[in-house]
Short mmCIF file of C-alpha atoms and ligand atoms in Angstrom, two decimals:
data_model
loop_
_atom_site.label_atom_id
_atom_site.label_comp_id
_atom_site.label_asym_id
_atom_site.label_seq_id
_atom_site.Cartn_x
_atom_site.Cartn_y
_atom_site.Cartn_z
CA MET A 1 0.00 0.00 0.00
CA LYS A 2 1.36 3.42 -0.94
CA LYS A 3 1.57 6.41 1.37
CA ILE A 4 2.50 10.07 1.06
CA VAL A 5 5.09 11.56 3.39
CA VAL A 6 5.12 15.34 3.91
CA GLU A 7 7.69 17.38 5.84
CA GLY A 8 5.80 20.51 6.80
CA GLY A 9 6.75 24.13 7.32
CA VAL A 10 7.72 25.27 3.80
CA SER A 11 5.91 28.27 2.26
CA LEU A 12 4.73 27.23 -1.18
CA LYS A 13 5.41 29.64 -4.02
CA GLY A 14 5.06 29.49 -7.78
CA GLU A 15 2.73 28.57 -10.56
CA VAL A 16 0.80 25.36 -11.10
CA GLN A 17 -0.91 24.06 -14.22
CA ILE A 18 -4.48 22.92 -13.54
CA SER A 19 -5.70 19.73 -15.22
CA GLY A 20 -9.06 18.99 -16.83
CA SER A 21 -12.08 18.63 -14.57
CA LYS A 22 -12.70 15.12 -13.25
CA ASN A 23 -16.37 15.77 -12.62
CA ALA A 24 -16.87 17.17 -16.11
CA VAL A 25 -14.96 14.50 -17.99
CA LEU A 26 -16.68 11.47 -16.44
CA PRO A 27 -20.24 12.26 -17.66
CA ILE A 28 -18.84 13.52 -20.98
CA MET A 29 -17.14 10.16 -21.53
CA ALA A 30 -20.44 8.44 -20.67
CA ALA A 31 -22.28 10.69 -23.14
CA THR A 32 -20.25 9.26 -26.04
CA ILE A 33 -22.44 6.14 -25.72
CA LEU A 34 -25.46 8.15 -26.94
CA CYS A 35 -24.51 8.10 -30.60
CA PRO A 36 -22.36 5.37 -32.27
CA ASP A 37 -19.46 7.41 -33.61
CA ILE A 38 -15.87 8.56 -32.96
CA TYR A 39 -15.10 11.30 -30.41
CA ARG A 40 -11.89 13.14 -29.68
CA ILE A 41 -11.84 14.60 -26.16
CA SER A 42 -8.92 16.67 -24.92
CA ARG A 43 -7.66 18.03 -21.59
CA ILE A 44 -8.43 14.69 -19.97
CA PRO A 45 -6.72 14.38 -16.57
CA ASP A 46 -4.63 11.29 -15.83
CA LEU A 47 -6.71 9.95 -12.93
CA ARG A 48 -7.83 6.61 -11.57
CA ASP A 49 -11.53 7.56 -12.02
CA VAL A 50 -10.90 8.36 -15.69
CA ARG A 51 -9.22 4.96 -16.16
CA THR A 52 -12.22 3.34 -14.45
CA MET A 53 -14.63 5.11 -16.83
CA SER A 54 -12.46 4.02 -19.81
CA SER A 55 -12.64 0.41 -18.59
CA LEU A 56 -16.41 0.67 -18.22
CA LEU A 57 -16.75 2.00 -21.78
CA GLU A 58 -14.55 -0.87 -22.98
CA ILE A 59 -16.68 -3.42 -21.10
CA LEU A 60 -19.68 -1.99 -22.96
CA GLY A 61 -17.87 -2.50 -26.29
CA ALA A 62 -16.22 0.88 -26.95
CA ARG A 63 -12.62 1.41 -27.98
CA VAL A 64 -10.66 4.00 -26.00
CA GLU A 65 -7.26 5.18 -27.15
CA SER A 66 -5.24 7.80 -25.29
CA LYS A 67 -2.72 10.17 -26.88
CA GLY A 68 -1.35 12.43 -24.15
CA ASP A 69 -4.29 14.25 -22.65
CA THR A 70 -6.54 13.44 -25.61
CA PHE A 71 -8.77 10.37 -25.76
CA ILE A 72 -10.21 8.98 -28.96
CA ILE A 73 -13.38 7.13 -28.04
CA ASP A 74 -15.08 4.93 -30.63
CA THR A 75 -18.57 3.87 -29.52
CA ARG A 76 -19.73 2.36 -32.83
CA ASP A 77 -19.47 -1.20 -31.51
CA VAL A 78 -21.01 -0.64 -28.08
CA ASN A 79 -23.38 -3.60 -27.71
CA LYS A 80 -23.84 -4.12 -23.95
CA TRP A 81 -25.98 -2.18 -21.52
CA GLU A 82 -24.75 -3.39 -18.14
CA ALA A 83 -22.51 -1.52 -15.68
CA PRO A 84 -21.31 -4.33 -13.39
CA TYR A 85 -20.95 -4.22 -9.61
CA GLU A 86 -17.13 -4.57 -9.81
CA VAL A 87 -16.90 -1.20 -11.60
CA VAL A 88 -19.70 0.78 -9.93
CA SER A 89 -18.46 -0.25 -6.47
CA THR A 90 -15.08 1.38 -7.20
CA MET A 91 -16.56 4.55 -8.70
CA ARG A 92 -20.06 5.88 -8.01
CA ALA A 93 -19.88 8.17 -11.07
CA SER A 94 -20.28 5.00 -13.20
CA VAL A 95 -24.00 5.55 -12.62
CA CYS A 96 -23.95 8.25 -15.29
CA VAL A 97 -23.97 5.61 -18.05
CA LEU A 98 -27.60 4.94 -17.07
CA GLY A 99 -29.12 7.80 -19.10
CA PRO A 100 -27.05 7.28 -22.28
CA LEU A 101 -27.55 3.48 -22.29
CA LEU A 102 -31.30 3.89 -21.86
CA ALA A 103 -31.40 6.47 -24.65
CA ARG A 104 -29.39 4.32 -27.08
CA PHE A 105 -30.64 0.80 -26.33
CA GLY A 106 -33.98 1.37 -24.61
CA ARG A 107 -32.58 -0.44 -21.61
CA ALA A 108 -29.82 -0.31 -19.01
CA LYS A 109 -28.72 -2.44 -16.07
CA VAL A 110 -26.55 -0.65 -13.52
CA SER A 111 -25.33 -1.93 -10.17
CA TYR A 112 -27.01 0.16 -7.45
CA PRO A 113 -24.22 2.31 -5.99
CA GLY A 114 -23.68 1.79 -2.26
CA GLY A 115 -23.13 4.48 0.34
CA CYS A 116 -19.70 5.92 0.94
CA VAL A 117 -17.90 7.67 3.76
CA ILE A 118 -19.49 11.02 2.94
CA GLY A 119 -23.05 9.70 3.32
CA THR A 120 -25.72 7.33 2.04
CA ARG A 121 -25.88 8.94 -1.41
CA PRO A 122 -29.11 7.59 -2.94
CA ILE A 123 -29.96 7.74 -6.67
CA ASP A 124 -33.73 8.09 -6.22
CA LEU A 125 -33.78 11.37 -8.16
CA HIS A 126 -31.95 9.79 -11.14
CA LEU A 127 -34.58 7.02 -11.18
CA LYS A 128 -37.47 9.44 -10.75
CA GLY A 129 -36.21 11.28 -13.84
CA MET A 130 -36.00 8.05 -15.87
CA ARG A 131 -39.52 7.03 -14.75
CA MET A 132 -40.92 10.40 -15.71
CA LEU A 133 -39.41 10.05 -19.17
CA GLY A 134 -41.41 6.84 -19.50
CA ALA A 135 -38.96 4.15 -18.39
CA GLN A 136 -39.92 1.20 -16.21
CA VAL A 137 -37.55 0.94 -13.26
CA SER A 138 -37.04 -2.24 -11.21
CA MET A 139 -34.49 -3.62 -8.76
CA GLU A 140 -33.05 -7.13 -8.66
CA ASP A 141 -29.89 -8.64 -7.14
CA GLY A 142 -28.52 -5.19 -6.28
CA TYR A 143 -29.00 -3.99 -9.86
CA VAL A 144 -31.28 -1.27 -11.21
CA TYR A 145 -33.01 -2.15 -14.47
CA VAL A 146 -34.48 0.62 -16.58
CA LYS A 147 -36.40 -0.14 -19.72
CA SER A 148 -38.37 1.81 -22.26
CA SER A 149 -39.28 1.35 -25.89
CA HIS A 150 -40.15 5.02 -26.19
CA LEU A 151 -38.84 7.90 -24.06
CA LYS A 152 -41.10 10.92 -24.05
CA GLY A 153 -40.17 14.39 -22.80
CA ARG A 154 -42.09 16.22 -20.06
CA ARG A 155 -41.59 18.63 -17.15
CA ILE A 156 -39.51 17.03 -14.40
CA TYR A 157 -38.87 18.59 -10.99
CA LEU A 158 -35.52 17.14 -9.94
CA GLY A 159 -34.88 18.68 -6.51
CA GLY A 160 -34.50 16.59 -3.35
CA ALA A 161 -34.08 17.23 0.37
CA PHE A 162 -30.51 18.47 -0.23
CA GLY A 163 -31.24 20.52 -3.33
CA PRO A 164 -30.47 19.66 -6.95
CA THR A 165 -28.41 16.65 -8.01
CA VAL A 166 -25.35 17.01 -10.25
CA LEU A 167 -25.12 13.51 -11.74
CA GLY A 168 -28.91 13.14 -11.62
CA THR A 169 -29.26 16.24 -13.81
CA ALA A 170 -26.56 14.83 -16.11
CA ASN A 171 -28.34 11.47 -16.40
CA VAL A 172 -31.78 12.94 -17.13
CA MET A 173 -30.31 15.45 -19.59
CA MET A 174 -28.52 12.65 -21.49
CA ALA A 175 -31.66 10.48 -21.65
CA ALA A 176 -33.83 13.44 -22.68
CA VAL A 177 -31.56 14.39 -25.59
CA LYS A 178 -33.05 11.50 -27.59
CA ALA A 179 -36.56 11.49 -26.06
CA GLU A 180 -39.54 12.53 -28.14
CA GLY A 181 -40.59 16.17 -27.63
CA GLU A 182 -39.57 18.61 -24.96
CA THR A 183 -38.16 17.87 -21.50
CA ILE A 184 -37.95 20.65 -18.92
CA ILE A 185 -35.75 19.88 -15.93
CA GLU A 186 -36.67 22.11 -12.99
CA ASN A 187 -34.32 22.63 -10.04
CA ALA A 188 -31.53 21.39 -12.30
CA ALA A 189 -27.93 21.55 -11.03
CA CYS A 190 -26.12 24.70 -12.22
CA GLU A 191 -22.57 23.37 -11.69
CA PRO A 192 -20.03 24.26 -14.43
CA GLU A 193 -19.52 20.51 -14.96
CA VAL A 194 -23.22 20.12 -15.90
CA VAL A 195 -22.88 23.11 -18.25
CA ASP A 196 -19.79 21.49 -19.80
CA LEU A 197 -21.67 18.25 -20.41
CA GLY A 198 -24.53 20.29 -21.91
CA ASN A 199 -22.12 22.13 -24.21
CA PHE A 200 -20.68 18.79 -25.31
CA LEU A 201 -24.18 17.48 -26.08
CA VAL A 202 -25.05 20.69 -27.98
CA LYS A 203 -21.90 20.23 -30.07
CA MET A 204 -23.11 16.67 -30.79
CA GLY A 205 -26.30 18.18 -32.18
CA ALA A 206 -28.59 18.29 -29.12
CA ASP A 207 -31.02 21.15 -28.60
CA ILE A 208 -30.55 22.33 -25.00
CA LYS A 209 -31.43 25.74 -23.53
CA GLY A 210 -30.95 27.17 -20.05
CA LEU A 211 -27.63 25.52 -19.15
CA GLY A 212 -26.23 27.01 -15.95
CA SER A 213 -29.73 27.95 -14.76
CA PRO A 214 -32.16 25.87 -12.64
CA THR A 215 -34.44 25.31 -15.66
CA ILE A 216 -32.98 23.31 -18.52
CA THR A 217 -35.09 22.71 -21.64
CA ILE A 218 -34.17 19.88 -23.97
CA ARG A 219 -35.82 19.17 -27.30
CA GLY A 220 -35.20 15.58 -28.33
CA THR A 221 -33.46 14.66 -31.60
CA CYS A 222 -32.01 11.60 -33.29
CA ASP A 223 -29.62 13.73 -35.31
CA LEU A 224 -26.46 13.39 -33.17
CA ARG A 225 -22.82 12.90 -34.19
CA GLY A 226 -19.31 12.36 -32.77
CA VAL A 227 -17.32 15.55 -32.06
CA ASP A 228 -14.02 16.99 -30.85
CA TYR A 229 -14.26 18.62 -27.43
CA ARG A 230 -12.00 20.22 -24.81
CA VAL A 231 -13.03 19.74 -21.18
CA ILE A 232 -13.09 22.65 -18.68
CA PRO A 233 -10.34 22.96 -16.05
CA ASP A 234 -10.85 21.47 -12.59
CA ARG A 235 -12.05 24.20 -10.20
CA ILE A 236 -11.66 21.91 -7.16
CA GLU A 237 -8.03 21.10 -8.00
CA ALA A 238 -7.42 24.83 -8.53
CA GLY A 239 -8.95 25.70 -5.14
CA THR A 240 -6.87 23.03 -3.43
CA TYR A 241 -3.57 24.50 -4.76
CA ILE A 242 -4.61 28.07 -3.91
CA LEU A 243 -5.23 26.84 -0.36
CA ALA A 244 -1.83 25.12 -0.30
CA GLY A 245 -0.34 28.57 -0.87
CA VAL A 246 -2.31 30.55 1.72
CA ILE A 247 -2.18 27.80 4.38
CA THR A 248 1.62 27.77 4.23
CA GLY A 249 1.90 31.57 4.10
CA GLY A 250 3.12 31.51 0.50
CA GLU A 251 1.50 32.44 -2.78
CA VAL A 252 0.42 30.04 -5.48
CA ARG A 253 -0.77 31.07 -8.89
CA VAL A 254 -3.06 28.57 -10.62
CA LYS A 255 -3.07 28.80 -14.39
CA ASP A 256 -5.40 27.58 -17.10
CA VAL A 257 -8.49 28.03 -14.92
CA VAL A 258 -11.86 29.78 -15.29
CA PRO A 259 -11.78 32.33 -12.41
CA ALA A 260 -15.60 32.72 -12.48
CA HIS A 261 -15.95 29.04 -11.47
CA LEU A 262 -14.13 29.88 -8.23
CA SER A 263 -16.17 32.95 -7.19
CA SER A 264 -17.69 31.74 -3.88
CA PHE A 265 -14.40 30.19 -2.81
CA LEU A 266 -12.34 33.31 -3.64
CA ASP A 267 -14.92 35.49 -1.90
CA ALA A 268 -14.57 33.34 1.24
CA LEU A 269 -10.77 33.68 1.11
CA SER A 270 -10.92 37.45 0.73
CA THR A 271 -13.33 37.66 3.71
CA THR A 272 -10.53 36.16 5.83
CA GLY A 273 -8.14 38.89 4.68
CA CYS A 274 -6.48 37.25 1.69
CA LYS A 275 -5.60 39.31 -1.34
CA ILE A 276 -6.79 37.82 -4.62
CA GLU A 277 -5.38 38.67 -8.01
CA GLU A 278 -6.78 37.24 -11.20
CA GLY A 279 -6.47 37.42 -14.97
CA GLU A 280 -8.44 35.87 -17.78
CA ASP A 281 -7.25 32.33 -17.05
CA TRP A 282 -5.27 32.53 -13.82
CA VAL A 283 -5.77 33.29 -10.12
CA MET A 284 -3.32 34.02 -7.31
CA ALA A 285 -4.02 34.44 -3.60
CA PHE A 286 -1.87 35.41 -0.63
CA ARG A 287 -2.34 36.56 2.95
CA GLU A 288 -2.40 40.28 3.68
CA GLY A 289 -3.12 42.17 6.89
CA ASN A 290 -4.83 40.66 9.92
CA PRO A 291 -6.60 37.36 9.25
CA LEU A 292 -10.23 36.98 10.32
CA PRO A 293 -12.29 33.88 11.14
CA LEU A 294 -14.94 32.76 8.68
CA GLN A 295 -18.38 31.21 8.46
CA ILE A 296 -19.01 29.07 5.40
CA THR A 297 -21.98 27.02 4.30
CA THR A 298 -21.58 24.52 1.49
CA LEU A 299 -24.32 24.82 -1.11
CA PRO A 300 -25.02 23.80 -4.68
CA TYR A 301 -23.25 26.00 -7.27
CA PRO A 302 -22.73 28.98 -7.22
CA GLY A 303 -22.52 28.47 -3.43
CA PHE A 304 -19.39 27.28 -1.65
CA PRO A 305 -18.50 23.81 -3.04
CA THR A 306 -18.71 20.82 -0.71
CA ASP A 307 -15.69 19.41 -2.58
CA LEU A 308 -13.52 22.19 -1.07
CA GLN A 309 -14.97 21.98 2.45
CA ALA A 310 -12.37 19.61 3.95
CA GLN A 311 -9.44 21.55 2.45
CA MET A 312 -10.92 24.87 3.62
CA THR A 313 -11.30 23.48 7.15
CA VAL A 314 -7.52 23.03 7.27
CA TYR A 315 -7.09 26.69 6.33
CA LEU A 316 -9.54 27.71 9.07
CA THR A 317 -7.27 26.09 11.70
CA THR A 318 -4.71 28.79 10.84
CA LEU A 319 -7.12 31.72 11.46
CA PRO A 320 -7.65 33.36 14.87
CA GLY A 321 -11.03 32.99 16.61
CA ILE A 322 -13.86 30.58 15.93
CA SER A 323 -14.72 29.71 12.34
CA ILE A 324 -17.89 27.80 11.51
CA VAL A 325 -18.37 25.29 8.69
CA GLN A 326 -21.88 24.18 7.82
CA GLU A 327 -22.33 21.28 5.39
CA ARG A 328 -25.63 21.53 3.51
CA VAL A 329 -24.88 19.15 0.62
CA PHE A 330 -23.50 16.09 2.44
CA PRO A 331 -24.28 16.63 6.16
CA ASP A 332 -21.99 13.75 7.24
CA ARG A 333 -18.96 14.84 5.28
CA PHE A 334 -16.65 15.34 8.27
CA MET A 335 -14.39 12.24 8.24
CA HIS A 336 -11.32 14.47 7.98
CA VAL A 337 -12.10 16.12 11.33
CA ALA A 338 -11.05 13.12 13.45
CA GLU A 339 -7.71 12.93 11.59
CA LEU A 340 -7.11 16.69 11.94
CA LEU A 341 -7.70 16.36 15.71
CA ARG A 342 -4.84 13.83 15.76
CA MET A 343 -2.66 16.58 14.29
CA GLY A 344 -3.57 19.04 17.05
CA ALA A 345 -6.49 20.90 15.43
CA LYS A 346 -9.22 22.16 17.75
CA ILE A 347 -12.48 21.33 16.02
CA MET A 348 -15.86 20.53 17.54
CA ARG A 349 -18.44 18.85 15.36
CA GLU A 350 -22.14 19.24 16.05
CA GLY A 351 -24.36 17.54 13.44
CA PRO A 352 -23.80 19.19 10.05
CA LYS A 353 -21.60 21.92 11.61
CA ALA A 354 -17.97 22.09 12.66
CA PHE A 355 -16.56 24.82 14.92
CA VAL A 356 -12.88 25.42 14.25
CA MET A 357 -10.88 27.16 17.00
CA GLY A 358 -7.67 28.81 15.87
CA PRO A 359 -4.99 29.50 15.27
CA THR A 360 -3.43 26.16 16.09
CA GLN A 361 0.01 24.85 15.22
CA LEU A 362 -0.64 21.52 13.54
CA ILE A 363 1.81 18.77 14.39
CA GLY A 364 2.79 15.99 11.98
CA ALA A 365 1.29 12.54 12.65
CA PRO A 366 0.39 9.34 10.83
CA VAL A 367 -3.13 9.80 9.44
CA MET A 368 -5.60 7.85 7.34
CA ALA A 369 -7.21 9.16 4.15
CA SER A 370 -10.92 8.31 4.06
CA ASP A 371 -12.06 9.79 0.74
CA LEU A 372 -10.79 11.88 -2.12
CA ARG A 373 -11.18 15.42 -0.77
CA ALA A 374 -10.40 14.41 2.83
CA SER A 375 -7.08 13.02 1.51
CA ALA A 376 -6.28 16.36 -0.11
CA ALA A 377 -7.10 18.10 3.19
CA LEU A 378 -4.66 15.86 5.05
CA VAL A 379 -1.92 16.66 2.53
CA LEU A 380 -2.58 20.38 3.09
CA ALA A 381 -2.48 19.84 6.86
CA GLY A 382 0.84 18.02 6.45
CA LEU A 383 2.27 20.96 4.47
CA LYS A 384 1.42 23.30 7.35
CA ALA A 385 2.31 20.98 10.25
CA ARG A 386 5.53 20.94 12.22
CA GLY A 387 7.45 17.75 11.47
CA LYS A 388 6.48 14.72 9.44
CA THR A 389 2.97 13.67 8.38
CA VAL A 390 2.38 10.24 6.87
CA ILE A 391 -0.85 9.91 4.93
CA ASN A 392 -1.96 6.31 4.52
CA ARG A 393 -4.49 4.85 2.03
CA ILE A 394 -3.65 7.50 -0.51
CA TYR A 395 -5.20 5.57 -3.40
CA HIS A 396 -8.18 7.88 -2.83
CA ILE A 397 -6.12 10.89 -3.88
CA ASP A 398 -5.18 9.34 -7.24
CA ARG A 399 -8.89 9.22 -8.08
CA GLY A 400 -9.01 13.00 -8.38
CA TYR A 401 -5.59 14.75 -8.30
CA GLU A 402 -3.23 14.30 -11.23
CA GLY A 403 0.39 14.01 -10.01
CA ILE A 404 -0.27 15.84 -6.73
CA GLU A 405 3.16 15.25 -5.25
CA LYS A 406 4.89 16.37 -8.46
CA LYS A 407 2.83 19.57 -8.67
CA LEU A 408 3.40 20.35 -4.97
CA SER A 409 7.16 19.60 -5.24
CA LEU A 410 7.40 22.17 -8.04
CA LEU A 411 5.96 24.71 -5.58
CA GLY A 412 8.69 23.84 -3.07
CA ALA A 413 6.90 21.25 -0.91
CA LYS A 414 8.85 18.42 0.70
CA ILE A 415 6.59 15.58 -0.27
CA ARG A 416 7.19 12.05 -1.51
CA ARG A 417 5.34 8.83 -2.18
CA GLU A 418 6.52 5.66 -0.46
CA GLU A 419 5.57 2.00 -0.49
CA GLU A 420 4.40 0.79 2.91
C1 UD1 B 501 -21.32 15.23 -7.63
C2 UD1 B 501 -19.81 15.23 -7.65
C3 UD1 B 501 -19.25 15.29 -6.24
C4 UD1 B 501 -19.83 16.49 -5.50
C5 UD1 B 501 -21.36 16.48 -5.58
C6 UD1 B 501 -21.98 17.73 -4.99
C7 UD1 B 501 -19.27 13.97 -9.65
C8 UD1 B 501 -18.64 12.75 -10.23
N1 UD1 B 501 -19.35 14.02 -8.32
O1 UD1 B 501 -21.75 14.04 -6.97
O2 UD1 B 501 -17.83 15.43 -6.33
O3 UD1 B 501 -19.44 16.44 -4.15
O4 UD1 B 501 -21.79 16.39 -6.95
O5 UD1 B 501 -21.50 18.86 -5.61
O6 UD1 B 501 -19.64 14.88 -10.35
N2 UD1 B 501 -29.17 13.11 -3.62
C9 UD1 B 501 -30.40 12.50 -3.36
N3 UD1 B 501 -30.94 11.70 -4.33
C10 UD1 B 501 -30.32 11.49 -5.53
C11 UD1 B 501 -29.09 12.12 -5.79
C12 UD1 B 501 -28.55 12.93 -4.82
O7 UD1 B 501 -30.97 12.66 -2.29
O8 UD1 B 501 -30.87 10.76 -6.37
C13 UD1 B 501 -28.57 13.98 -2.58
C14 UD1 B 501 -27.17 13.54 -2.18
O9 UD1 B 501 -27.21 12.55 -1.18
C15 UD1 B 501 -26.59 14.85 -1.69
C16 UD1 B 501 -27.21 15.87 -2.65
O10 UD1 B 501 -28.38 15.25 -3.17
O11 UD1 B 501 -27.03 15.13 -0.37
C17 UD1 B 501 -26.32 16.29 -3.80
O12 UD1 B 501 -25.76 15.12 -4.41
P1 UD1 B 501 -25.39 15.07 -5.96
O13 UD1 B 501 -25.37 16.45 -6.52
O14 UD1 B 501 -26.28 14.08 -6.64
O15 UD1 B 501 -23.93 14.47 -5.93
P2 UD1 B 501 -23.28 13.59 -7.06
O16 UD1 B 501 -23.84 13.99 -8.37
O17 UD1 B 501 -23.31 12.15 -6.70
#
């Protein structure tokens, strides 16, 4: 088992190249199933989740060839409609083949994704959307079966107890692209990754209006084709490196980003007294003046992203006073807190809230990564801590951060990967 070892205390400085967005590329790869053709997708990050999605496409009959950060995906021979347990259990995002398989074959069989450390994570809204488009949905042996000889568009309210659903919106949008007539998704997710998928579908020939707003209107068509497409940069990776800079008292400039995708995060940083500078495709942040504590609430986009909550919590340990984190997307997403306590953080959790008392000097310790973003938070904590931090079970981090130790080393971090 591999681990990451970090010697803390170095201020990180310099520029880092941001990779393509994991959460955008996964549904886009799934969308290539919709129409049997050849697709050329660029700015694909080298990540474990991307390799898992490639394997799933290959299991279904596609051919996937990679040339640097470009994938050529040929879905002409896709002839299966089953996403097996072995794949879905390693990556929940596999569920986003449901909509495209249903649209292409009139049927799909997908292993029901289990819970994970950040919560129970149901897919009831995905299935509600499929039902409303006219599919029959049943469950057997841990698999969801969806079947329809004729998908028909209609108005679908897709909100749940925790707001809109990102992959649920993606799934319904992909199924609706080939449904008869007009589908209106209400309370749709507005995340840039959903917009990117929508733009990809529009380039394929789909008729979609309202992307980036809570009401998306899709007019079904059979006239789709394979296209070339470049995926958006990863706003969560960008936010993580900006935090690596401010947490260590340095300054990191992230390049090849869309600054507007980072608005709520940058606003939160400037509320704590950070200075933000940005250009058309870069952002830089550094500490200035007296730092202030912060209250953040994670919310669907354009609110503060839950995928930066754990990393932001590490930053809050460096601020004076009491900062408050409220998790409104995944109320149980606090696995990183117990590990941060082992490093000397003073954090009290109360239901979906965490109270962070600071500033505290974090101290290096052996810690355990529990999920992707929690792993990134522990790396950030290690960069700030006095002494050595050993992060175990780091396979989580390779799901979502391309070459994290290489990128951090270029910024001056003392970080290495070791075999246990
Ligand atoms: C996606 C992202 C993930 C991010 C999350 C929220 C990908 C691959 N993953 O996950 O990184 O943290 O959005 O921004 O893009 N819910 C239901 N019923 C459903 C679906 C969701 O109740 O059918 C709930 C969830 O439990 C959660 C909330 O809705 O409380 C939002 O989840 P959702 O937006 O669906 O997350 P994902 O799309 O799985």
